[in-house]
Tab-separated table of C-alpha atoms and ligand atoms in Angstrom:
chain	number	residue	atom	x	y	z
A	1	MET	CA	-8.578	-41.168	-12.197
A	2	LYS	CA	-6.808	-38.486	-10.233
A	3	ILE	CA	-6.974	-34.779	-10.882
A	4	ALA	CA	-4.683	-32.135	-9.221
A	5	PHE	CA	-5.739	-28.615	-8.747
A	6	VAL	CA	-2.978	-26.312	-8.600
A	7	VAL	CA	-2.340	-22.558	-7.833
A	8	PRO	CA	1.000	-21.741	-9.080
A	9	ASN	CA	3.048	-19.052	-7.012
A	10	MET	CA	4.303	-15.871	-8.392
A	11	PHE	CA	7.663	-16.188	-6.364
A	12	LYS	CA	9.742	-18.597	-4.534
A	13	THR	CA	8.520	-17.517	-1.180
A	14	ARG	CA	5.230	-18.326	0.494
A	15	ALA	CA	2.391	-15.664	0.607
A	16	PHE	CA	1.161	-14.744	4.165
A	17	ASP	CA	-1.848	-12.709	2.539
A	18	ALA	CA	-3.343	-15.700	0.389
A	19	ILE	CA	-7.031	-16.000	0.253
A	20	GLU	CA	-9.096	-19.035	-0.645
A	21	PRO	CA	-9.085	-19.502	-4.443
A	22	LEU	CA	-12.755	-20.048	-4.908
A	23	VAL	CA	-12.415	-21.352	-8.515
A	24	PHE	CA	-11.084	-24.666	-7.164
A	25	ALA	CA	-13.917	-25.045	-4.699
A	26	ILE	CA	-16.239	-24.633	-7.771
A	27	LEU	CA	-14.424	-27.146	-9.692
A	28	ALA	CA	-14.245	-29.721	-6.932
A	29	ALA	CA	-17.788	-29.632	-6.416
A	30	ARG	CA	-18.359	-30.242	-10.242
A	31	THR	CA	-15.864	-33.153	-10.429
A	32	PRO	CA	-17.699	-36.641	-10.580
A	33	ASP	CA	-17.464	-38.434	-7.283
A	34	ASP	CA	-15.566	-41.228	-8.486
A	35	VAL	CA	-12.641	-39.007	-9.467
A	36	GLU	CA	-9.921	-38.542	-6.902
A	37	VAL	CA	-9.242	-34.864	-6.310
A	38	VAL	CA	-5.936	-33.240	-4.839
A	39	PHE	CA	-5.580	-29.539	-4.391
A	40	TRP	CA	-2.090	-27.757	-3.913
A	41	ASP	CA	-1.601	-24.027	-3.504
A	42	GLU	CA	1.862	-23.217	-4.110
A	43	ARG	CA	1.657	-19.893	-2.354
A	44	ARG	CA	1.159	-21.774	0.954
A	45	GLU	CA	2.926	-25.206	0.255
A	46	ASP	CA	5.209	-27.158	-1.966
A	47	VAL	CA	3.622	-28.813	-5.106
A	48	PRO	CA	4.843	-32.349	-5.202
A	49	LEU	CA	5.478	-34.224	-8.543
A	50	ASP	CA	2.963	-36.993	-8.173
A	51	PRO	CA	3.244	-39.740	-10.705
A	52	THR	CA	-0.293	-41.017	-9.928
A	53	VAL	CA	-1.865	-37.703	-11.265
A	54	ASP	CA	-3.569	-38.101	-14.455
A	55	LEU	CA	-4.739	-34.515	-15.274
A	56	VAL	CA	-3.328	-31.179	-13.798
A	57	ALA	CA	-5.677	-28.080	-13.819
A	58	LEU	CA	-3.911	-24.831	-13.272
A	59	THR	CA	-5.592	-21.444	-12.798
A	60	VAL	CA	-3.285	-18.729	-14.401
A	61	GLU	CA	-3.073	-15.073	-14.042
A	62	THR	CA	-0.549	-13.145	-16.202
A	63	HIS	CA	1.831	-12.724	-13.179
A	64	THR	CA	1.806	-16.362	-12.561
A	65	ALA	CA	1.935	-17.757	-16.261
A	66	ARG	CA	5.754	-18.213	-16.203
A	67	ARG	CA	5.505	-20.519	-13.147
A	68	ALA	CA	2.342	-22.250	-14.478
A	69	TYR	CA	4.251	-23.144	-17.584
A	70	GLN	CA	7.109	-24.461	-15.509
A	71	ILE	CA	4.865	-26.623	-13.543
A	72	ALA	CA	3.106	-28.013	-16.701
A	73	ARG	CA	6.356	-28.859	-18.206
A	74	GLN	CA	7.505	-30.989	-15.172
A	75	TYR	CA	3.922	-32.654	-14.989
A	76	ARG	CA	3.758	-33.344	-18.789
A	77	ALA	CA	7.194	-34.855	-18.664
A	78	LEU	CA	5.695	-37.332	-16.293
A	79	GLY	CA	2.962	-38.099	-18.576
A	80	ALA	CA	0.099	-36.171	-17.126
A	81	ALA	CA	-2.272	-33.969	-19.300
A	82	VAL	CA	-2.476	-30.352	-18.299
A	83	VAL	CA	-5.226	-28.032	-18.548
A	84	MET	CA	-5.234	-24.266	-17.937
A	85	GLY	CA	-7.983	-21.633	-17.141
A	86	GLY	CA	-8.242	-18.157	-15.968
A	87	HIS	CA	-7.639	-14.757	-17.520
A	88	HIS	CA	-4.394	-15.303	-18.898
A	89	PRO	CA	-5.273	-18.429	-21.094
A	90	THR	CA	-8.513	-16.818	-21.940
A	91	PHE	CA	-6.738	-13.887	-23.668
A	92	MET	CA	-3.306	-15.526	-24.657
A	93	ALA	CA	-4.792	-19.057	-25.941
A	94	ASP	CA	-1.918	-19.697	-28.445
A	95	GLU	CA	0.775	-18.969	-25.948
A	96	ALA	CA	-0.815	-21.108	-23.249
A	97	LEU	CA	-1.675	-23.946	-25.548
A	98	SER	CA	2.164	-24.291	-26.538
A	99	HIS	CA	2.500	-25.323	-22.770
A	100	CYS	CA	-0.294	-27.402	-22.123
A	101	ASP	CA	-2.813	-29.743	-23.683
A	102	ALA	CA	-6.178	-27.758	-23.167
A	103	ILE	CA	-7.445	-24.178	-22.091
A	104	VAL	CA	-10.677	-23.320	-20.722
A	105	ARG	CA	-11.805	-19.849	-21.941
A	106	GLY	CA	-14.235	-17.991	-19.611
A	107	ASP	CA	-16.238	-19.139	-16.826
A	108	ALA	CA	-15.606	-23.018	-16.086
A	109	GLU	CA	-19.152	-23.955	-14.906
A	110	GLY	CA	-20.547	-26.601	-17.417
A	111	VAL	CA	-17.351	-26.481	-19.460
A	112	TRP	CA	-15.320	-28.305	-16.746
A	113	GLU	CA	-17.766	-31.216	-16.450
A	114	GLU	CA	-17.440	-31.638	-20.287
A	115	LEU	CA	-13.754	-31.600	-20.326
A	116	VAL	CA	-13.500	-34.156	-17.485
A	117	ALA	CA	-16.012	-36.444	-19.616
A	118	ASP	CA	-13.903	-35.875	-22.723
A	119	PHE	CA	-10.667	-36.677	-20.888
A	120	ARG	CA	-11.941	-39.906	-19.573
A	121	ALA	CA	-13.009	-40.963	-22.886
A	122	GLY	CA	-9.718	-40.009	-24.382
A	123	ARG	CA	-11.034	-37.133	-26.655
A	124	MET	CA	-9.949	-34.027	-24.898
A	125	ARG	CA	-10.217	-31.027	-27.239
A	126	SER	CA	-7.615	-28.397	-26.942
A	127	VAL	CA	-9.876	-25.512	-26.458
A	128	TYR	CA	-13.186	-25.285	-24.262
A	129	THR	CA	-14.986	-22.137	-24.570
A	130	GLN	CA	-17.732	-20.882	-22.385
A	131	THR	CA	-20.608	-19.972	-24.570
A	132	GLU	CA	-23.400	-19.755	-22.134
A	133	THR	CA	-23.673	-17.100	-19.244
A	134	ALA	CA	-23.389	-19.430	-16.124
A	135	ASP	CA	-26.394	-18.961	-13.712
A	136	LEU	CA	-25.088	-18.165	-10.224
A	137	ALA	CA	-28.042	-19.622	-8.719
A	138	ASP	CA	-26.288	-22.807	-9.543
A	139	LEU	CA	-23.185	-21.955	-7.822
A	140	ARG	CA	-21.935	-24.901	-5.852
A	141	LEU	CA	-18.603	-24.997	-3.660
A	142	ASP	CA	-16.674	-27.684	-2.051
A	143	ARG	CA	-14.588	-25.757	0.562
A	144	SER	CA	-13.105	-29.068	2.097
A	145	ILE	CA	-10.097	-28.764	-0.303
A	146	PHE	CA	-9.074	-25.621	1.772
A	147	LYS	CA	-8.540	-27.222	5.118
A	148	GLY	CA	-5.299	-26.819	6.803
A	149	LYS	CA	-3.879	-24.443	3.953
A	150	GLY	CA	-3.499	-21.538	6.271
A	151	TYR	CA	-5.290	-18.975	4.395
A	152	ALA	CA	-6.143	-15.527	5.767
A	153	PRO	CA	-9.023	-15.962	8.391
A	154	ALA	CA	-12.003	-14.800	6.361
A	155	THR	CA	-14.610	-16.677	4.433
A	156	VAL	CA	-14.401	-15.761	0.683
A	157	ILE	CA	-17.913	-15.155	-0.778
A	158	GLN	CA	-18.790	-14.143	-4.249
A	159	TYR	CA	-22.069	-12.524	-4.661
A	160	GLY	CA	-21.948	-11.478	-8.288
A	161	ARG	CA	-19.610	-11.388	-11.408
A	162	GLY	CA	-18.970	-8.561	-13.949
A	163	CYS	CA	-18.641	-4.803	-13.806
A	164	LYS	CA	-20.695	-2.074	-15.330
A	165	PHE	CA	-17.360	0.115	-15.904
A	166	ASN	CA	-14.821	-0.595	-18.426
A	167	CYS	CA	-11.542	0.846	-17.030
A	168	GLU	CA	-8.882	0.865	-19.658
A	169	PHE	CA	-6.274	-1.065	-17.547
A	170	CYS	CA	-8.816	-3.730	-16.566
A	171	SER	CA	-9.772	-6.996	-18.274
A	172	ILE	CA	-12.882	-7.708	-16.224
A	173	ARG	CA	-15.290	-6.383	-18.841
A	174	ALA	CA	-13.416	-8.452	-21.620
A	175	PHE	CA	-13.470	-11.524	-19.470
A	176	TYR	CA	-17.241	-11.454	-18.379
A	177	GLY	CA	-18.811	-9.379	-20.958
A	178	SER	CA	-21.345	-6.722	-20.080
A	179	CYS	CA	-23.580	-9.182	-18.275
A	180	LEU	CA	-23.935	-8.513	-14.629
A	181	ARG	CA	-25.073	-11.386	-12.541
A	182	GLN	CA	-25.773	-11.912	-8.769
A	183	ARG	CA	-26.635	-14.869	-6.690
A	184	PRO	CA	-29.919	-15.268	-4.792
A	185	VAL	CA	-29.338	-13.301	-1.611
A	186	ALA	CA	-30.800	-16.397	0.411
A	187	ASP	CA	-27.982	-18.545	-0.927
A	188	VAL	CA	-25.341	-16.108	0.119
A	189	VAL	CA	-26.954	-15.883	3.711
A	190	ASP	CA	-27.095	-19.661	3.943
A	191	GLU	CA	-23.528	-20.019	2.878
A	192	ILE	CA	-22.302	-17.349	5.460
A	193	GLU	CA	-24.409	-18.969	8.251
A	194	ARG	CA	-22.635	-22.384	7.519
A	195	MET	CA	-19.167	-20.827	7.929
A	196	ASN	CA	-17.385	-20.535	11.163
A	197	HIS	CA	-15.552	-17.279	10.335
A	198	ARG	CA	-17.108	-14.192	11.555
A	199	HIS	CA	-15.502	-12.196	8.869
A	200	VAL	CA	-16.651	-12.512	5.200
A	201	PHE	CA	-14.683	-11.094	2.256
A	202	PHE	CA	-16.812	-10.514	-0.977
A	203	ILE	CA	-14.464	-11.336	-3.894
A	204	ASP	CA	-16.633	-9.696	-6.326
A	205	ASP	CA	-14.779	-7.170	-8.574
A	206	ASN	CA	-17.382	-4.489	-7.839
A	207	ILE	CA	-20.261	-5.566	-5.516
A	208	PHE	CA	-22.134	-2.335	-6.199
A	209	VAL	CA	-22.613	-2.795	-9.902
A	210	ASP	CA	-26.255	-3.063	-9.170
A	211	THR	CA	-27.076	-0.840	-5.883
A	212	ASP	CA	-30.421	-2.210	-5.469
A	213	LYS	CA	-29.187	-5.811	-5.404
A	214	ALA	CA	-26.397	-4.703	-3.115
A	215	LYS	CA	-28.880	-3.077	-0.760
A	216	GLU	CA	-30.939	-6.280	-0.693
A	217	LEU	CA	-27.979	-8.256	0.250
A	218	PHE	CA	-26.648	-5.714	3.060
A	219	ARG	CA	-30.301	-5.889	4.486
A	220	ALA	CA	-30.075	-9.565	4.755
A	221	LEU	CA	-26.596	-9.366	6.447
A	222	ILE	CA	-27.770	-7.175	9.320
A	223	PRO	CA	-29.219	-9.954	11.527
A	224	LEU	CA	-26.178	-12.328	10.870
A	225	ASN	CA	-23.903	-10.197	13.064
A	226	VAL	CA	-20.850	-10.598	10.850
A	227	THR	CA	-18.186	-8.212	9.804
A	228	TRP	CA	-17.283	-7.996	6.082
A	229	SER	CA	-15.198	-6.415	3.466
A	230	CYS	CA	-15.412	-6.085	-0.171
A	231	GLN	CA	-13.754	-4.240	-3.290
A	232	MET	CA	-15.884	-1.088	-4.243
A	233	SER	CA	-15.739	1.952	-6.490
A	234	ILE	CA	-15.719	5.324	-4.731
A	235	ASP	CA	-18.535	6.547	-6.429
A	236	ILE	CA	-20.924	4.695	-3.956
A	237	ALA	CA	-20.268	7.117	-1.174
A	238	GLN	CA	-22.719	9.321	-2.938
A	239	ASP	CA	-25.680	6.918	-1.843
A	240	ARG	CA	-26.582	7.832	1.662
A	241	GLU	CA	-29.052	5.057	2.126
A	242	LEU	CA	-26.121	2.638	1.077
A	243	MET	CA	-23.792	4.056	3.582
A	244	LYS	CA	-26.225	3.479	6.455
A	245	LEU	CA	-26.769	0.059	5.251
A	246	LEU	CA	-23.005	-0.557	5.149
A	247	GLU	CA	-22.644	0.595	8.826
A	248	LYS	CA	-25.789	-1.451	10.034
A	249	SER	CA	-24.675	-4.765	8.168
A	250	GLY	CA	-20.977	-4.616	9.503
A	251	CYS	CA	-19.007	-3.438	6.624
A	252	ALA	CA	-15.561	-3.086	8.165
A	253	GLY	CA	-13.107	-2.474	5.200
A	254	ALA	CA	-13.055	-1.845	1.652
A	255	LEU	CA	-10.393	-2.209	-1.079
A	256	ILE	CA	-10.937	0.953	-3.411
A	257	GLY	CA	-9.206	1.636	-6.570
A	258	PHE	CA	-8.706	5.466	-6.525
A	259	GLU	CA	-5.925	4.711	-9.037
A	260	SER	CA	-4.763	8.413	-9.459
A	261	LEU	CA	-5.270	11.888	-7.927
A	262	ASN	CA	-4.968	13.610	-11.227
A	263	PRO	CA	-8.163	14.267	-13.205
A	264	GLU	CA	-6.526	13.918	-16.415
A	265	ASN	CA	-5.310	10.437	-15.690
A	266	LEU	CA	-8.656	9.256	-14.589
A	267	LYS	CA	-9.946	10.648	-17.747
A	268	GLN	CA	-7.516	8.681	-19.809
A	269	MET	CA	-8.024	5.467	-17.918
A	270	ARG	CA	-11.964	6.009	-18.339
A	271	LYS	CA	-12.529	6.243	-14.651
A	272	GLY	CA	-13.545	9.916	-14.426
A	273	TRP	CA	-16.786	8.705	-13.198
A	274	GLY	CA	-15.185	8.196	-9.785
A	275	VAL	CA	-15.095	12.090	-8.915
A	276	LYS	CA	-17.890	13.171	-11.162
A	277	ARG	CA	-20.066	14.650	-8.404
A	278	GLN	CA	-17.954	14.454	-5.288
A	279	ASP	CA	-14.247	14.797	-4.641
A	280	TYR	CA	-12.330	11.918	-3.168
A	281	GLU	CA	-11.723	13.543	0.313
A	282	THR	CA	-15.475	13.979	0.726
A	283	SER	CA	-16.342	10.435	-0.299
A	284	ILE	CA	-13.659	8.991	2.019
A	285	ARG	CA	-14.900	10.822	5.046
A	286	ILE	CA	-18.474	9.698	4.369
A	287	LEU	CA	-17.236	5.985	4.261
A	288	GLN	CA	-15.049	6.316	7.218
A	289	ASP	CA	-17.939	7.992	9.247
A	290	ALA	CA	-19.799	4.718	8.365
A	291	GLY	CA	-16.851	2.914	10.006
A	292	VAL	CA	-15.290	1.535	6.691
A	293	MET	CA	-11.346	1.115	6.981
A	294	ILE	CA	-10.115	2.116	3.571
A	295	TYR	CA	-7.433	-0.014	1.621
A	296	GLY	CA	-6.549	2.498	-1.228
A	297	SER	CA	-5.001	1.247	-4.387
A	298	PHE	CA	-3.081	3.571	-6.805
A	299	VAL	CA	-1.329	3.080	-10.083
A	300	PHE	CA	1.464	5.267	-11.503
A	301	GLY	CA	2.667	5.756	-14.992
A	302	TYR	CA	-0.401	7.288	-16.764
A	303	ASP	CA	0.514	10.219	-19.035
A	304	ALA	CA	-0.021	12.931	-16.488
A	305	ASP	CA	2.051	11.455	-13.823
A	306	THR	CA	5.493	13.032	-13.000
A	307	PRO	CA	8.046	11.977	-10.332
A	308	ASP	CA	6.136	14.385	-7.835
A	309	SER	CA	3.104	12.085	-8.153
A	310	PHE	CA	4.523	9.523	-5.833
A	311	ALA	CA	4.965	11.897	-2.752
A	312	GLU	CA	1.684	13.603	-3.450
A	313	THR	CA	-0.174	10.202	-3.522
A	314	VAL	CA	1.587	8.949	-0.369
A	315	ASP	CA	0.750	12.168	1.605
A	316	PHE	CA	-2.942	11.832	0.583
A	317	ALA	CA	-3.130	8.225	1.777
A	318	VAL	CA	-1.429	8.911	4.985
A	319	ARG	CA	-3.290	12.188	5.616
A	320	ASN	CA	-6.464	10.436	5.116
A	321	ARG	CA	-5.574	7.614	7.391
A	322	PHE	CA	-6.067	4.649	5.063
A	323	PHE	CA	-6.023	1.475	6.716
A	324	LEU	CA	-3.608	-0.083	3.963
A	325	GLY	CA	-2.265	1.241	0.717
A	326	ASN	CA	-1.319	-0.448	-2.513
A	327	PHE	CA	1.293	1.706	-4.904
A	328	ALA	CA	1.918	-0.088	-7.985
A	329	GLY	CA	3.124	0.719	-11.492
A	330	LEU	CA	0.639	0.423	-14.261
A	331	MET	CA	0.647	-2.971	-15.482
A	332	PRO	CA	-0.445	-3.640	-19.134
A	333	THR	CA	-1.928	-7.118	-19.167
A	334	PRO	CA	-3.540	-9.060	-22.142
A	335	GLY	CA	-7.277	-8.385	-22.278
A	336	ALA	CA	-7.155	-4.866	-21.234
A	337	LYS	CA	-7.275	-2.062	-23.794
A	338	LEU	CA	-4.208	-0.402	-22.252
A	339	TYR	CA	-2.068	-3.364	-23.228
A	340	ASP	CA	-3.196	-3.143	-26.834
A	341	ARG	CA	-2.702	0.831	-26.784
A	342	LEU	CA	0.801	0.539	-25.207
A	343	ARG	CA	1.799	-2.088	-27.712
A	344	ASP	CA	0.542	-0.349	-30.662
A	345	GLU	CA	2.219	2.972	-29.443
A	346	GLY	CA	5.602	0.955	-29.307
A	347	ARG	CA	5.798	1.796	-25.636
A	348	LEU	CA	6.183	-1.844	-24.241
A	349	LEU	CA	9.651	-2.552	-23.040
A	350	HIS	CA	9.036	-6.277	-23.638
A	351	GLU	CA	5.876	-7.392	-25.408
A	352	ARG	CA	5.567	-10.534	-23.221
A	353	TRP	CA	6.975	-9.174	-19.921
A	354	TRP	CA	5.601	-12.050	-17.918
A	355	LEU	CA	7.790	-14.416	-19.519
A	356	ASP	CA	11.208	-12.420	-19.811
A	357	PRO	CA	13.627	-14.078	-17.224
A	358	ASP	CA	15.144	-10.459	-16.734
A	359	PHE	CA	11.824	-9.080	-15.572
A	360	ARG	CA	11.514	-8.555	-11.727
A	361	TYR	CA	8.391	-7.819	-9.769
A	362	GLY	CA	7.856	-4.212	-9.477
A	363	ASN	CA	9.798	-3.361	-12.694
A	364	ALA	CA	8.237	-0.734	-15.134
A	365	THR	CA	6.982	-2.658	-18.326
A	366	PHE	CA	6.642	0.342	-20.501
A	367	VAL	CA	7.885	3.766	-21.179
A	368	PRO	CA	5.756	6.435	-19.337
A	369	ARG	CA	5.396	9.763	-20.763
A	370	GLY	CA	6.269	11.956	-17.621
A	371	MET	CA	9.241	10.088	-16.289
A	372	THR	CA	11.825	7.229	-17.162
A	373	PRO	CA	11.007	3.580	-16.664
A	374	ARG	CA	13.432	3.628	-13.816
A	375	GLN	CA	11.856	6.505	-12.047
A	376	LEU	CA	8.480	4.753	-12.317
A	377	THR	CA	10.016	1.397	-10.855
A	378	ASP	CA	11.807	3.259	-7.906
A	379	GLY	CA	9.017	5.739	-7.335
A	380	CYS	CA	6.600	3.008	-6.663
A	381	HIS	CA	9.087	1.020	-4.384
A	382	TRP	CA	9.610	4.346	-2.589
A	383	ALA	CA	5.879	4.880	-2.147
A	384	ARG	CA	5.364	1.362	-0.695
A	385	THR	CA	8.122	1.974	1.778
A	386	GLN	CA	7.082	5.433	2.902
A	387	PHE	CA	3.428	4.244	3.458
A	388	TYR	CA	4.460	1.491	5.745
A	389	THR	CA	7.129	3.291	7.981
A	390	ALA	CA	6.569	2.930	11.705
A	391	GLY	CA	5.633	6.617	11.706
A	392	SER	CA	3.053	6.311	9.171
A	393	ILE	CA	1.469	3.241	10.603
A	394	PHE	CA	1.291	5.077	13.918
A	395	HIS	CA	-0.266	8.174	12.354
A	396	ARG	CA	-2.854	6.350	10.281
A	397	LEU	CA	-3.922	4.325	13.322
A	398	TRP	CA	-5.716	7.343	14.852
A	399	ASP	CA	-9.005	7.482	13.264
A	400	ARG	CA	-11.635	6.799	15.858
A	401	ASP	CA	-14.370	5.815	13.376
A	402	THR	CA	-12.315	3.118	11.755
A	403	ASN	CA	-8.730	1.881	12.528
A	404	ILE	CA	-9.014	2.489	16.298
A	405	ARG	CA	-12.817	2.242	16.530
A	406	ASN	CA	-12.218	-0.627	19.175
A	407	LEU	CA	-9.475	-2.850	20.448
A	408	HIS	CA	-10.268	-5.547	18.069
A	409	ARG	CA	-9.980	-3.155	15.126
A	410	ALA	CA	-6.706	-1.707	16.496
A	411	GLY	CA	-5.189	-5.145	16.756
A	412	TYR	CA	-6.392	-6.113	13.223
A	413	TYR	CA	-5.027	-2.796	11.792
A	414	LEU	CA	-1.468	-3.293	13.345
A	415	ALA	CA	-1.317	-7.071	12.322
A	416	ALA	CA	-2.407	-6.223	8.735
A	417	ASN	CA	-0.063	-3.322	8.364
A	418	LEU	CA	2.955	-5.274	9.450
A	419	VAL	CA	2.068	-8.113	7.108
A	420	PHE	CA	1.673	-5.843	4.148
A	421	ARG	CA	4.855	-4.041	5.113
A	422	ARG	CA	6.738	-7.218	5.023
A	423	GLU	CA	5.010	-8.489	1.845
A	424	ALA	CA	5.656	-5.146	-0.111
A	425	GLN	CA	9.516	-5.419	0.759
A	426	ALA	CA	9.790	-9.257	0.087
A	427	LYS	CA	8.103	-9.228	-3.234
A	428	HIS	CA	9.906	-6.149	-4.802
A	429	GLY	CA	12.592	-7.254	-7.211
A	430	GLN	CA	11.755	-11.037	-7.116
A	431	ILE	CA	11.861	-12.957	-10.312
A	432	LEU	CA	8.489	-14.296	-11.503
A	433	GLY	CA	8.183	-18.130	-11.495
A	434	GLY	CA	11.508	-19.064	-9.978
A	435	ASP	CA	12.066	-22.213	-11.860
A	436	MET	CA	12.096	-24.402	-8.754
A	437	ALA	CA	11.988	-28.220	-9.541
A	438	LEU	CA	9.032	-29.923	-8.059
A	439	VAL	CA	9.603	-32.368	-5.336
A	440	PRO	CA	8.762	-35.994	-6.305
A	441	ALA	CA	5.620	-37.053	-4.254
A	442	GLU	CA	7.596	-40.018	-2.582
A	443	ALA	CA	10.259	-37.807	-1.178
A	444	GLY	CA	7.778	-35.058	-0.161
A	445	ASP	CA	5.375	-37.408	1.860
B	501	SF4	S1	-10.919	-1.647	-12.326
B	501	SF4	FE1	-12.924	-2.126	-11.110
B	501	SF4	S2	-14.344	-0.543	-11.638
B	501	SF4	FE2	-12.846	-0.552	-13.309
B	501	SF4	S3	-13.735	-2.000	-14.678
B	501	SF4	FE3	-12.405	-3.084	-13.445
B	501	SF4	S4	-13.673	-3.931	-11.772
B	501	SF4	FE4	-14.886	-2.390	-12.724
């Protein structure tokens, strides 16, 4: 029996910022030894059409659903069965099932083993739903499948799952529920010690959901002499002890979802807690003093946004010398309350924009209140372009605590900005999927 794990690409072009998709290392470790496993990541390579594959497992996000369905169609025509997992099939079960043979809803641990056994016995069901909360002490990974894929040079590690917040546009809470889980710190330390990379990226949606456990982890990282980065919420800058631990343990960067500078927008998206006790710029300075390079993420299109919001936000990000920035139109995705609200208000331009052949990456998907959809699309593209001009890159470099703290940091800053500048332009306006025919394995070998 042969199983193919496949990551579908959003576009036709390769992604230079792709990181290791941990879910397949988890599935590979949980697949019986006598099953042959192959892994193709379309962000980094062509996916061949291999007639010897019995079962194809695809991880599907809303932005990659169209491409996932195209791949499924070609493999099913060849006689293989196709299973899909991830956020999109979890929330759009009927849609996904019209393109595949089975879906996995929620965490795959435990359910995957059952699915493989059922498939072998010729009794695979159409829906496998995770009913238990997977114990992260039992997290096993087979990273050998990532060899030679050319991912970004960082070890991707998961410490925990879940988030204590419930932002309107986010589906993390709907996917994981309100349960917050962390792995034993000793397991994480052991995993890092076995890796060659000296830089670790914690993939957790919010590693600070339990600050005591976060502190326990950071204390354990100090002797390892690694640098690390993560995703965080800005509220943690209010905890001075945590800030000291970030610096001592080697925290070099953080992706922070600021989302908006407008308090009305933050309130509407249920993210007002981010600035409750301390304004953004005070929190940013505290983090930068601790050596943290900030990758700020912003969304546009909430009700208080106007065409002026783009320039105000870019000014803010450049003035605060952010390491990187993301400026995106609000995307209503299934599973998030935002999607239901905009649909109920009749403001979605296409109910299933991810399947619409006319949709292009970066396009507005709904009618904002304070501007037209066209202004939202163009404003986001303008913001990304402005943030990555040569002048902006040069200006932002000059923060001695972060971007130009040493030569290594400065080199990393420049390389990352050039990659992100290129990606921002390359992705804009591209069709999702791309409808490329898979190359038959014989010809591709
Ligand atoms: S956007 Fe971030 S902070 Fe908000 S619910 Fe999602 S993971 Fe949590």
